[in-house]
Coordinates of N, CA and C in Angstrom, one line a residue:
M1 N -13.5 -9.5 -14.6 CA -14.8 -9.2 -14.0 C -14.4 -8.6 -12.7
I2 N -15.0 -7.4 -12.4 CA -14.9 -6.7 -11.1 C -16.0 -7.3 -10.1
T3 N -15.6 -7.8 -8.9 CA -16.5 -8.5 -8.1 C -17.1 -7.5 -7.1
L4 N -18.4 -7.5 -6.8 CA -19.1 -6.7 -5.9 C -19.3 -7.7 -4.7
R5 N -18.9 -7.1 -3.4 CA -19.1 -7.9 -2.2 C -20.4 -7.9 -1.6
S6 N -20.9 -9.0 -1.0 CA -22.1 -9.0 -0.2 C -21.9 -8.3 1.2
P7 N -22.9 -8.0 1.8 CA -22.7 -7.5 3.3 C -21.9 -8.5 4.2
H8 N -22.2 -9.7 4.1 CA -21.4 -10.7 4.9 C -20.0 -10.7 4.5
E9 N -19.7 -10.7 3.1 CA -18.3 -10.7 2.7 C -17.6 -9.4 3.3
I10 N -18.3 -8.2 3.1 CA -17.6 -7.0 3.6 C -17.3 -7.0 5.1
D11 N -18.3 -7.8 5.8 CA -17.8 -7.9 7.3 C -16.6 -8.8 7.4
L12 N -16.4 -9.7 6.7 CA -15.3 -10.5 6.8 C -14.0 -9.8 6.2
M13 N -14.2 -8.9 5.3 CA -13.0 -8.0 4.8 C -12.7 -7.0 5.9
R14 N -13.6 -6.5 6.6 CA -13.4 -5.6 7.8 C -12.4 -6.2 8.8
R15 N -12.8 -7.4 9.1 CA -11.9 -8.2 10.0 C -10.5 -8.3 9.4
A16 N -10.3 -8.7 8.2 CA -8.9 -8.9 7.6 C -8.3 -7.6 7.5
G17 N -9.1 -6.5 7.3 CA -8.5 -5.1 7.2 C -8.0 -4.7 8.6
E18 N -8.8 -4.9 9.6 CA -8.4 -4.5 11.0 C -7.0 -5.3 11.4
I19 N -6.9 -6.6 11.1 CA -5.6 -7.1 11.4 C -4.5 -6.6 10.7
T20 N -4.7 -6.4 9.3 CA -3.6 -6.0 8.5 C -3.3 -4.6 8.9
A21 N -4.2 -3.7 9.3 CA -3.7 -2.3 9.6 C -3.0 -2.3 10.9
A22 N -3.4 -3.2 11.9 CA -2.7 -3.4 13.2 C -1.3 -3.9 13.0
A23 N -1.1 -4.8 12.0 CA 0.2 -5.2 11.7 C 1.2 -4.1 11.1
R24 N 0.4 -3.2 10.1 CA 1.2 -2.2 9.7 C 1.8 -1.2 10.9
A25 N 0.7 -0.9 11.8 CA 1.1 -0.1 12.9 C 2.1 -0.7 13.7
L26 N 2.1 -2.0 14.1 CA 3.2 -2.6 14.8 C 4.5 -2.5 14.0
A27 N 4.5 -2.7 12.8 CA 5.8 -2.5 11.9 C 6.3 -1.0 12.1
G28 N 5.4 -0.1 12.1 CA 5.8 1.2 12.1 C 6.4 1.6 13.5
E29 N 5.8 1.0 14.5 CA 6.4 1.3 16.0 C 7.9 0.7 16.1
M30 N 8.1 -0.3 15.2 CA 9.5 -1.0 15.4 C 10.5 -0.3 14.6
V31 N 10.1 0.7 13.7 CA 11.1 1.3 12.9 C 11.9 2.3 13.6
R32 N 13.1 1.9 13.9 CA 13.9 2.8 14.7 C 15.4 2.3 14.4
P33 N 16.4 3.2 14.7 CA 17.7 2.8 14.5 C 18.3 1.5 15.3
G34 N 18.9 0.8 14.7 CA 19.4 -0.5 15.2 C 18.7 -1.7 15.0
V35 N 17.4 -1.6 14.6 CA 16.6 -2.7 14.3 C 16.7 -3.2 12.8
T36 N 16.8 -4.6 12.7 CA 16.9 -5.2 11.4 C 15.3 -5.3 10.7
T37 N 15.4 -5.3 9.5 CA 14.3 -5.5 8.7 C 13.6 -6.9 9.0
Q38 N 14.5 -7.9 9.2 CA 14.1 -9.2 9.6 C 13.4 -9.2 11.0
E39 N 13.8 -8.5 11.8 CA 13.0 -8.4 13.2 C 11.7 -7.9 13.0
I40 N 11.6 -6.8 12.2 CA 10.1 -6.3 11.8 C 9.3 -7.4 11.3
D41 N 9.8 -8.0 10.2 CA 9.0 -9.1 9.5 C 8.7 -10.2 10.4
S42 N 9.5 -10.6 11.3 CA 9.2 -11.7 12.2 C 8.1 -11.3 13.1
A43 N 8.1 -10.1 13.6 CA 7.1 -9.6 14.5 C 5.7 -9.4 13.8
V44 N 5.7 -9.0 12.5 CA 4.5 -8.9 11.8 C 3.9 -10.2 11.6
E45 N 4.8 -11.3 11.2 CA 4.3 -12.7 11.0 C 3.6 -13.2 12.3
R46 N 4.3 -13.0 13.5 CA 3.8 -13.5 14.7 C 2.4 -12.9 15.1
F47 N 2.3 -11.6 14.9 CA 1.1 -10.8 15.2 C -0.1 -11.4 14.4
I48 N 0.2 -11.5 13.2 CA -0.9 -11.8 12.2 C -1.4 -13.2 12.5
R49 N -0.4 -14.1 12.9 CA -0.9 -15.5 13.1 C -1.5 -15.6 14.5
K50 N -1.2 -14.8 15.4 CA -1.8 -14.7 16.7 C -3.3 -14.3 16.6
Q51 N -3.6 -13.4 15.5 CA -5.0 -13.1 15.4 C -5.8 -14.2 14.6
G52 N -5.2 -15.4 14.4 CA -5.9 -16.3 13.6 C -5.8 -16.2 12.1
A53 N -5.0 -15.2 11.7 CA -5.0 -15.0 10.2 C -3.6 -15.7 9.7
V54 N -3.5 -15.5 8.3 CA -2.2 -16.0 7.7 C -1.7 -14.8 7.0
P55 N -0.3 -14.6 6.9 CA 0.3 -13.5 6.1 C 0.0 -13.7 4.7
S56 N -0.5 -12.7 4.0 CA -1.0 -13.0 2.6 C 0.3 -13.1 1.7
F57 N 1.4 -12.3 2.1 CA 2.5 -12.3 1.3 C 3.4 -13.4 1.2
L58 N 3.4 -14.2 2.3 CA 4.4 -15.2 2.6 C 4.1 -16.3 1.5
H59 N 5.2 -16.6 0.7 CA 5.1 -17.6 -0.3 C 4.3 -17.2 -1.4
Y60 N 3.7 -15.9 -1.5 CA 2.8 -15.5 -2.6 C 3.8 -15.3 -3.9
N61 N 3.4 -16.2 -4.9 CA 4.4 -16.1 -6.1 C 5.9 -16.4 -5.7
G62 N 6.2 -17.1 -4.6 CA 7.3 -17.4 -4.2 C 8.1 -16.3 -3.2
Y63 N 7.2 -15.2 -2.9 CA 7.9 -14.3 -2.0 C 8.4 -14.8 -0.7
P64 N 9.5 -14.6 -0.2 CA 9.9 -15.3 1.0 C 9.6 -14.8 2.3
A65 N 8.8 -13.7 2.4 CA 8.7 -13.0 3.9 C 7.2 -12.7 4.0
S66 N 6.8 -12.2 5.1 CA 5.4 -11.9 5.5 C 5.1 -10.3 5.2
A67 N 6.2 -9.6 5.1 CA 6.0 -8.2 4.9 C 7.0 -7.8 3.8
C68 N 6.7 -6.8 3.0 CA 7.6 -6.1 2.1 C 8.2 -4.8 2.8
I69 N 9.5 -4.7 2.9 CA 10.2 -3.7 3.7 C 11.2 -3.0 2.9
S70 N 10.9 -1.9 2.4 CA 11.7 -1.2 1.5 C 12.3 0.1 2.0
V71 N 13.6 0.3 1.9 CA 14.3 1.3 2.6 C 14.8 2.3 1.6
N72 N 14.6 3.7 1.8 CA 15.2 4.7 1.1 C 14.8 4.8 -0.3
D73 N 15.8 4.3 -1.1 CA 15.6 4.3 -2.7 C 14.8 3.0 -3.2
E74 N 14.5 2.2 -2.2 CA 13.7 1.1 -2.5 C 12.2 1.4 -2.6
V75 N 11.6 1.2 -3.8 CA 10.3 1.6 -4.0 C 9.2 0.6 -3.3
I76 N 9.4 -0.5 -3.7 CA 8.4 -1.7 -3.1 C 9.2 -2.9 -3.2
H77 N 8.5 -4.0 -2.5 CA 8.9 -5.4 -2.5 C 10.3 -5.7 -2.0
G78 N 10.8 -4.9 -1.2 CA 12.1 -5.0 -0.5 C 12.0 -6.4 0.4
I79 N 12.9 -7.3 0.4 CA 12.9 -8.5 1.1 C 13.6 -8.2 2.5
P80 N 12.9 -8.6 3.5 CA 13.4 -8.4 4.8 C 14.8 -9.3 5.1
G81 N 15.7 -8.7 5.9 CA 16.9 -9.5 6.1 C 17.8 -8.8 7.2
K82 N 19.1 -8.9 6.9 CA 20.0 -8.5 8.0 C 20.2 -7.0 8.1
R83 N 19.7 -6.3 7.1 CA 19.8 -4.8 7.0 C 19.3 -4.2 8.4
V84 N 20.4 -3.4 9.0 CA 20.2 -2.7 10.2 C 19.6 -1.2 9.8
L85 N 18.5 -0.8 10.3 CA 18.0 0.5 10.0 C 18.9 1.6 10.7
Q86 N 19.2 2.7 9.9 CA 19.8 3.9 10.4 C 19.0 5.0 10.7
E87 N 19.6 5.8 11.5 CA 19.0 7.2 11.8 C 18.8 7.8 10.4
G88 N 17.7 8.5 10.2 CA 17.5 9.2 9.0 C 16.9 8.5 7.8
D89 N 16.8 7.2 7.9 CA 16.3 6.3 6.8 C 14.8 6.4 6.8
I90 N 14.1 6.3 5.7 CA 12.7 6.1 5.5 C 12.4 4.7 5.2
V91 N 11.4 4.0 5.7 CA 11.0 2.7 5.5 C 9.7 2.3 5.2
S92 N 9.5 1.8 4.0 CA 8.1 1.5 3.5 C 7.8 0.0 3.8
V93 N 6.7 -0.1 4.6 CA 6.3 -1.5 4.9 C 4.9 -1.8 4.4
D94 N 4.7 -2.9 3.6 CA 3.6 -3.3 2.9 C 3.2 -4.7 3.5
V95 N 2.0 -4.8 4.0 CA 1.6 -6.0 4.7 C 0.2 -6.4 4.2
G96 N -0.1 -7.7 4.4 CA -1.5 -8.3 4.1 C -1.6 -9.3 4.9
A97 N -3.0 -9.6 5.3 CA -3.5 -10.7 6.1 C -4.8 -11.3 5.5
Y98 N -4.8 -12.6 5.6 CA -5.8 -13.4 5.1 C -6.6 -14.1 6.3
I99 N -7.9 -14.0 6.3 CA -8.8 -14.6 7.3 C -10.2 -14.7 6.8
G100 N -10.9 -15.7 7.0 CA -12.2 -15.9 6.7 C -12.4 -15.9 5.2
G101 N -11.4 -16.2 4.4 CA -11.5 -16.3 3.1 C -11.2 -14.9 2.3
F102 N -10.7 -14.0 3.0 CA -10.4 -12.6 2.4 C -9.1 -12.0 2.9
H103 N -8.7 -11.1 2.1 CA -7.3 -10.4 2.3 C -7.6 -9.0 2.7
G104 N -6.7 -8.5 3.5 CA -6.5 -7.1 3.7 C -5.2 -6.8 3.2
D105 N -4.8 -5.5 2.7 CA -3.7 -5.1 2.1 C -3.6 -3.6 2.5
C106 N -2.3 -3.2 3.1 CA -2.0 -1.9 3.3 C -0.5 -1.6 3.4
A107 N -0.2 -0.3 3.3 CA 1.3 0.1 3.3 C 1.5 1.4 3.8
A108 N 2.5 1.8 4.3 CA 2.9 3.2 4.7 C 4.5 3.3 4.8
T109 N 4.9 4.4 4.7 CA 6.4 4.8 4.8 C 6.6 5.4 6.2
F110 N 7.6 5.0 6.9 CA 7.8 5.4 8.3 C 9.2 6.1 8.4
P111 N 9.4 7.2 9.3 CA 10.7 7.7 9.5 C 11.5 6.8 10.5
C112 N 12.7 6.8 10.3 CA 13.7 6.0 11.3 C 14.4 7.1 12.1
G113 N 13.9 7.4 13.2 CA 14.5 8.4 14.1 C 14.2 9.8 13.4
R114 N 15.2 10.6 13.4 CA 15.0 12.1 12.9 C 15.4 12.0 11.4
I115 N 14.6 12.4 10.6 CA 14.8 12.4 9.1 C 14.8 13.8 8.5
S116 N 15.3 13.9 7.4 CA 15.4 15.5 6.8 C 14.0 15.9 6.5
P117 N 13.9 17.2 6.4 CA 12.6 17.8 6.0 C 12.2 17.3 4.6
E118 N 13.2 17.1 3.7 CA 12.8 16.7 2.3 C 12.2 15.3 2.4
A119 N 12.9 14.4 3.3 CA 12.2 13.1 3.3 C 10.7 13.0 3.9
Q120 N 10.6 13.8 5.0 CA 9.3 14.1 5.5 C 8.3 14.5 4.5
D121 N 8.7 15.4 3.7 CA 7.8 16.0 2.8 C 7.4 15.0 1.8
L122 N 8.3 14.1 1.4 CA 8.0 13.0 0.4 C 7.0 12.0 1.0
I123 N 7.2 11.8 2.4 CA 6.2 10.8 3.0 C 4.8 11.5 3.1
D124 N 4.9 12.8 3.4 CA 3.6 13.4 3.6 C 2.8 13.6 2.3
V125 N 3.6 14.0 1.2 CA 2.8 14.1 0.0 C 2.3 12.8 -0.4
T126 N 3.0 11.7 -0.4 CA 2.6 10.3 -0.7 C 1.4 9.9 0.0
R127 N 1.3 10.1 1.3 CA 0.2 9.8 2.1 C -1.1 10.7 1.7
Q128 N -0.9 12.0 1.6 CA -2.0 12.9 1.2 C -2.4 12.5 -0.2
S129 N -1.6 12.1 -1.0 CA -2.1 11.8 -2.5 C -3.1 10.6 -2.4
F130 N -3.2 9.7 -1.6 CA -4.0 8.7 -1.3 C -5.4 9.3 -1.0
F131 N -5.3 10.2 0.0 CA -6.7 10.9 0.3 C -7.2 11.8 -0.8
E132 N -6.3 12.3 -1.5 CA -6.8 13.2 -2.6 C -7.6 12.2 -3.6
G133 N -6.9 11.1 -3.7 CA -7.6 10.2 -4.7 C -8.9 9.7 -4.3
I134 N -9.0 9.3 -3.1 CA -10.2 8.5 -2.6 C -11.3 9.6 -2.5
R135 N -11.1 11.0 -2.5 CA -12.2 11.8 -2.7 C -13.1 11.5 -3.8
W136 N -12.4 10.8 -4.8 CA -13.2 10.4 -6.1 C -13.7 9.0 -6.1
A137 N -13.5 8.4 -4.9 CA -13.8 7.0 -4.8 C -15.3 6.8 -4.3
R138 N -16.2 7.3 -5.2 CA -17.6 7.3 -4.9 C -18.4 6.6 -6.0
E139 N -19.5 6.0 -5.7 CA -20.5 5.3 -6.6 C -20.7 6.2 -7.8
G140 N -20.4 5.8 -9.0 CA -20.9 6.5 -10.2 C -19.6 7.4 -10.8
Q141 N -18.6 7.5 -10.0 CA -17.3 8.0 -10.6 C -16.6 7.0 -11.5
R142 N -15.7 7.4 -12.3 CA -14.8 6.5 -13.0 C -13.5 6.2 -12.3
L143 N -13.1 5.1 -12.5 CA -11.8 4.6 -11.9 C -10.7 5.7 -12.0
Q144 N -10.5 6.1 -13.2 CA -9.4 7.0 -13.4 C -9.5 8.4 -12.8
D145 N -10.7 8.7 -12.3 CA -10.9 10.0 -11.5 C -10.0 9.8 -10.2
I146 N -9.9 8.6 -9.7 CA -8.9 8.4 -8.5 C -7.5 8.5 -9.0
S147 N -7.2 7.9 -10.0 CA -5.8 7.8 -10.6 C -5.3 9.4 -10.9
A148 N -6.1 10.1 -11.7 CA -5.7 11.5 -12.0 C -5.6 12.4 -10.9
A149 N -6.4 12.3 -9.9 CA -6.2 13.1 -8.7 C -5.0 12.8 -7.9
I150 N -4.5 11.5 -7.8 CA -3.2 11.2 -7.2 C -2.1 11.7 -8.1
Q151 N -2.1 11.5 -9.4 CA -1.1 12.0 -10.2 C -1.0 13.5 -10.1
G152 N -2.2 14.2 -10.1 CA -2.1 15.7 -10.1 C -1.5 16.2 -8.8
Y153 N -1.8 15.6 -7.7 CA -1.3 16.0 -6.4 C 0.2 15.8 -6.3
V154 N 0.6 14.5 -6.7 CA 2.0 14.2 -6.6 C 2.9 15.1 -7.6
E155 N 2.5 15.2 -8.8 CA 3.2 16.0 -9.7 C 3.2 17.4 -9.5
G156 N 2.1 18.0 -8.8 CA 2.0 19.3 -8.3 C 3.1 19.6 -7.3
H157 N 3.6 18.6 -6.6 CA 4.5 18.8 -5.4 C 5.9 18.5 -6.1
G158 N 6.1 18.2 -7.3 CA 7.4 18.0 -7.8 C 8.0 16.6 -7.9
Y159 N 7.1 15.7 -7.6 CA 7.4 14.3 -7.4 C 6.9 13.5 -8.6
S160 N 7.2 12.3 -8.7 CA 6.8 11.4 -9.9 C 6.1 10.2 -9.3
V161 N 5.0 9.7 -10.2 CA 4.4 8.4 -9.8 C 5.0 7.3 -10.6
V162 N 5.2 6.1 -9.9 CA 5.6 5.0 -10.6 C 4.6 4.6 -11.6
R163 N 4.9 4.0 -12.8 CA 4.0 3.6 -13.8 C 3.8 2.2 -13.9
E164 N 4.8 1.4 -13.6 CA 4.9 0.0 -13.8 C 4.1 -0.8 -12.9
Y165 N 3.8 -0.3 -11.6 CA 3.0 -1.0 -10.6 C 1.8 -0.1 -10.2
V166 N 0.8 -0.8 -9.9 CA -0.6 -0.1 -9.8 C -1.3 -0.7 -8.5
G167 N -2.3 0.1 -8.2 CA -3.3 -0.5 -7.2 C -4.1 -1.6 -7.9
H168 N -5.0 -2.2 -7.2 CA -5.8 -3.4 -7.7 C -7.0 -3.6 -6.7
G169 N -7.9 -4.4 -7.4 CA -9.0 -4.9 -6.6 C -8.3 -5.9 -5.6
V170 N -9.0 -6.1 -4.4 CA -8.6 -7.1 -3.5 C -9.7 -7.7 -2.8
G171 N -9.7 -9.0 -2.5 CA -10.8 -9.7 -1.8 C -10.5 -11.1 -1.5
A172 N -11.0 -11.9 -2.2 CA -10.8 -13.4 -2.1 C -9.3 -13.7 -2.5
K173 N -8.9 -13.1 -3.5 CA -7.5 -13.1 -4.0 C -6.9 -11.8 -3.7
M174 N -5.6 -11.9 -3.5 CA -4.8 -10.8 -3.2 C -4.8 -9.6 -4.2
H175 N -4.7 -10.2 -5.5 CA -4.8 -9.1 -6.7 C -6.1 -9.5 -7.6
E176 N -7.0 -8.6 -7.5 CA -8.2 -9.0 -8.4 C -8.4 -7.8 -9.5
P177 N -9.1 -7.9 -10.5 CA -9.5 -6.7 -11.2 C -10.2 -5.7 -10.4
P178 N -10.1 -4.4 -10.8 CA -9.4 -3.8 -11.8 C -8.0 -3.4 -11.3
E179 N -7.2 -3.1 -12.3 CA -5.9 -2.4 -12.1 C -6.1 -1.0 -11.9
I180 N -5.5 -0.3 -10.9 CA -5.7 1.0 -10.5 C -4.5 1.9 -10.8
P181 N -4.1 2.4 -11.8 CA -2.8 3.2 -11.9 C -3.0 4.4 -11.1
N182 N -1.8 4.9 -10.7 CA -1.6 6.2 -10.1 C -1.4 7.3 -10.9
Y183 N -1.9 7.2 -12.1 CA -1.9 8.2 -13.2 C -3.1 8.0 -14.1
G184 N -3.6 9.0 -14.8 CA -4.7 8.7 -15.7 C -5.4 9.9 -16.2
R185 N -6.6 9.7 -16.8 CA -7.3 11.0 -17.3 C -8.8 10.9 -16.6
P186 N -9.2 11.9 -16.1 CA -10.5 11.8 -15.5 C -11.6 11.3 -16.6
G187 N -12.6 10.6 -15.9 CA -13.7 10.2 -16.9 C -13.4 8.8 -17.5
R188 N -12.2 8.3 -17.4 CA -11.8 7.1 -18.0 C -12.0 5.9 -17.0
G189 N -12.0 4.6 -17.6 CA -12.0 3.5 -16.9 C -13.4 3.0 -16.4
P190 N -13.6 1.9 -15.7 CA -14.8 1.4 -15.3 C -15.6 2.3 -14.2
R191 N -16.9 2.4 -14.4 CA -17.6 3.1 -13.4 C -17.6 2.3 -11.8
L192 N -17.4 3.2 -10.8 CA -17.3 2.6 -9.5 C -18.8 2.4 -9.0
L193 N -18.9 1.2 -8.4 CA -20.1 0.6 -7.8 C -20.0 0.3 -6.3
R194 N -21.0 0.4 -5.7 CA -21.0 0.1 -4.2 C -20.6 -1.4 -4.1
G195 N -19.9 -1.7 -3.2 CA -19.5 -3.2 -3.0 C -18.2 -3.5 -3.6
M196 N -17.5 -2.7 -4.4 CA -16.1 -2.7 -4.9 C -15.2 -2.7 -3.7
T197 N -14.2 -3.6 -3.6 CA -13.2 -3.4 -2.7 C -11.9 -3.3 -3.4
L198 N -11.2 -2.1 -3.2 CA -10.0 -1.7 -3.9 C -8.8 -1.4 -3.0
A199 N -7.5 -1.7 -3.5 CA -6.3 -1.4 -2.9 C -5.9 -0.1 -3.5
I200 N -5.8 0.9 -3.0 CA -5.2 2.2 -3.6 C -3.9 2.5 -3.1
E201 N -3.0 2.6 -3.9 CA -1.6 2.7 -3.3 C -0.6 3.5 -4.2
P202 N -0.5 4.8 -3.8 CA 0.4 5.6 -4.5 C 1.9 5.2 -4.1
M203 N 2.6 5.1 -5.3 CA 4.1 4.8 -5.1 C 4.8 6.0 -5.7
V204 N 5.5 6.7 -4.9 CA 6.0 8.1 -5.2 C 7.5 8.1 -5.3
N205 N 8.1 8.8 -6.4 CA 9.6 8.9 -6.3 C 9.9 10.4 -6.2
A206 N 11.0 10.6 -5.4 CA 11.4 12.0 -5.2 C 12.0 12.5 -6.6
G207 N 12.5 11.7 -7.4 CA 13.2 12.2 -8.6 C 12.3 11.6 -9.7
S208 N 13.0 11.0 -10.8 CA 12.2 10.6 -12.0 C 11.4 9.3 -11.6
A209 N 10.4 9.0 -12.5 CA 9.7 7.8 -12.3 C 10.3 6.5 -12.7
A210 N 11.5 6.6 -13.2 CA 12.2 5.3 -13.8 C 12.4 4.4 -12.6
I211 N 12.2 3.2 -12.8 CA 12.7 2.2 -11.8 C 13.4 1.1 -12.3
Q212 N 14.0 0.2 -11.4 CA 14.9 -1.0 -11.8 C 14.4 -2.0 -10.8
Q213 N 14.4 -3.2 -11.3 CA 14.3 -4.4 -10.4 C 15.7 -5.2 -10.1
L214 N 16.0 -5.4 -8.9 CA 17.2 -6.0 -8.5 C 17.2 -7.4 -8.9
S215 N 18.4 -8.1 -8.8 CA 18.6 -9.5 -9.2 C 17.9 -10.6 -8.3
D216 N 17.4 -10.0 -7.1 CA 16.6 -10.9 -6.3 C 15.2 -11.3 -6.8
G217 N 15.0 -10.6 -7.9 CA 13.7 -10.8 -8.6 C 12.4 -10.1 -7.9
W218 N 12.8 -9.3 -6.9 CA 11.6 -8.7 -6.1 C 11.9 -7.2 -5.9
T219 N 12.9 -6.9 -5.3 CA 13.3 -5.5 -4.8 C 13.1 -4.6 -6.0
V220 N 12.4 -3.6 -6.0 CA 12.3 -2.4 -6.9 C 12.9 -1.2 -6.4
K221 N 13.8 -0.5 -7.1 CA 14.5 0.7 -6.6 C 14.2 1.8 -7.7
T222 N 14.5 3.0 -7.2 CA 14.5 4.2 -8.1 C 15.8 4.1 -9.1
L223 N 15.6 4.3 -10.3 CA 16.8 4.2 -11.2 C 17.9 5.3 -10.9
D224 N 17.4 6.5 -10.4 CA 18.2 7.6 -10.2 C 18.8 7.7 -8.8
G225 N 18.4 6.7 -7.9 CA 18.9 6.7 -6.6 C 18.4 7.5 -5.7
K226 N 17.4 8.2 -6.1 CA 16.5 9.2 -5.1 C 15.5 8.3 -4.4
W227 N 15.1 8.9 -3.3 CA 14.2 8.0 -2.3 C 12.8 8.0 -2.9
A228 N 12.1 7.0 -2.4 CA 10.7 6.8 -2.6 C 9.8 6.5 -1.4
A229 N 8.6 6.8 -1.6 CA 7.6 6.3 -0.5 C 6.4 5.7 -1.0
H230 N 5.6 5.1 -0.2 CA 4.4 4.2 -0.6 C 3.4 4.4 0.4
Y231 N 2.2 4.4 0.0 CA 1.0 4.4 1.0 C -0.2 3.8 0.5
E232 N -0.8 2.9 1.2 CA -1.8 2.1 0.6 C -2.8 1.7 1.7
N233 N -4.2 1.8 1.3 CA -5.2 1.2 2.1 C -6.1 0.4 1.3
T234 N -6.8 -0.5 1.8 CA -8.0 -1.3 1.2 C -9.2 -0.5 1.6
I235 N -10.0 -0.1 0.4 CA -11.2 0.7 0.7 C -12.5 0.0 0.1
L236 N -13.5 0.4 0.6 CA -14.9 -0.1 0.1 C -15.7 1.0 -0.5
I237 N -16.1 0.8 -1.8 CA -17.2 1.8 -2.4 C -18.5 1.7 -1.7
T238 N -19.0 2.6 -1.3 CA -20.3 2.7 -0.6 C -21.3 3.5 -1.4
D239 N -22.4 3.7 -0.7 CA -23.4 4.7 -1.3 C -23.0 6.3 -0.9
G240 N -21.9 6.4 -0.3 CA -21.4 7.7 0.2 C -19.9 7.8 0.2
E241 N -19.4 8.3 1.3 CA -18.0 8.3 1.5 C -17.3 6.8 1.3
P242 N -16.2 6.6 0.8 CA -15.5 5.3 0.9 C -15.2 5.0 2.3
E243 N -15.2 3.8 2.5 CA -14.8 3.2 3.9 C -13.5 2.6 3.8
I244 N -12.6 3.0 4.7 CA -11.2 2.6 4.6 C -11.2 1.3 5.5
L245 N -11.0 0.2 4.9 CA -11.2 -1.1 5.7 C -9.9 -1.4 6.4
T246 N -8.7 -0.7 6.1 CA -7.5 -1.0 6.9 C -7.2 0.1 7.6
A247 N -8.2 1.0 8.2 CA -8.1 2.0 9.2 C -7.6 1.3 10.4
P248 N -6.6 1.9 11.3 CA -6.3 1.4 12.5 C -7.5 1.3 13.5
A249 N -7.7 0.0 14.0 CA -8.8 -0.2 14.8 C -8.7 -1.4 15.9
I250 N -7.7 -2.2 15.7 CA -7.6 -3.4 16.6 C -6.9 -2.9 17.8

């Protein structure tokens, strides 16, 4: 069942979203050559806790960190550690914060120093595909109207969308119905209603859509070794334009 949020619950989710977005921004500012992924994760955790919130990801289904930090050909769920970022890397950071009974969830891919034009294009197309998708995130539209718009934009630029992992509802739980694939056919899926809170998150590969999971049980990489990017926000369906709850604001 898809939950519709009350005005009070939406206010609580706005606060969770503000903290989560600010944690993502902090992580992005830290992406530079010589920094370890563990240093970024530690800073994210300290920031979230300083705001009175709890990192949503820490110990979620056994995940050992507060942020997912995925580098280059890692698509999602990279575990922070001793890896030192290098000039030219691209770094996807996915974060969540829980406060007042609700979660925020967002992600972005950041350049590490100077990157290639090809890498920048991958980042830009992934980010823009999110905005192409949420043009359809309006009351009365169908869920896969969003999915189809993302897929069409990504594939129109010569990239592919990951099939095995999808966006989702978000609220009192980190993952709630409905699942929101980044591919689909217009006019399919549940009808969108005001009060829905959704995490829309294109995961885009420069090459084939095929992926593999590493032996750590978490990290997902592209099968062909080509690079990947990720962009996500938590949004609210309203009676007009969707509201991005994880827009930078704090």
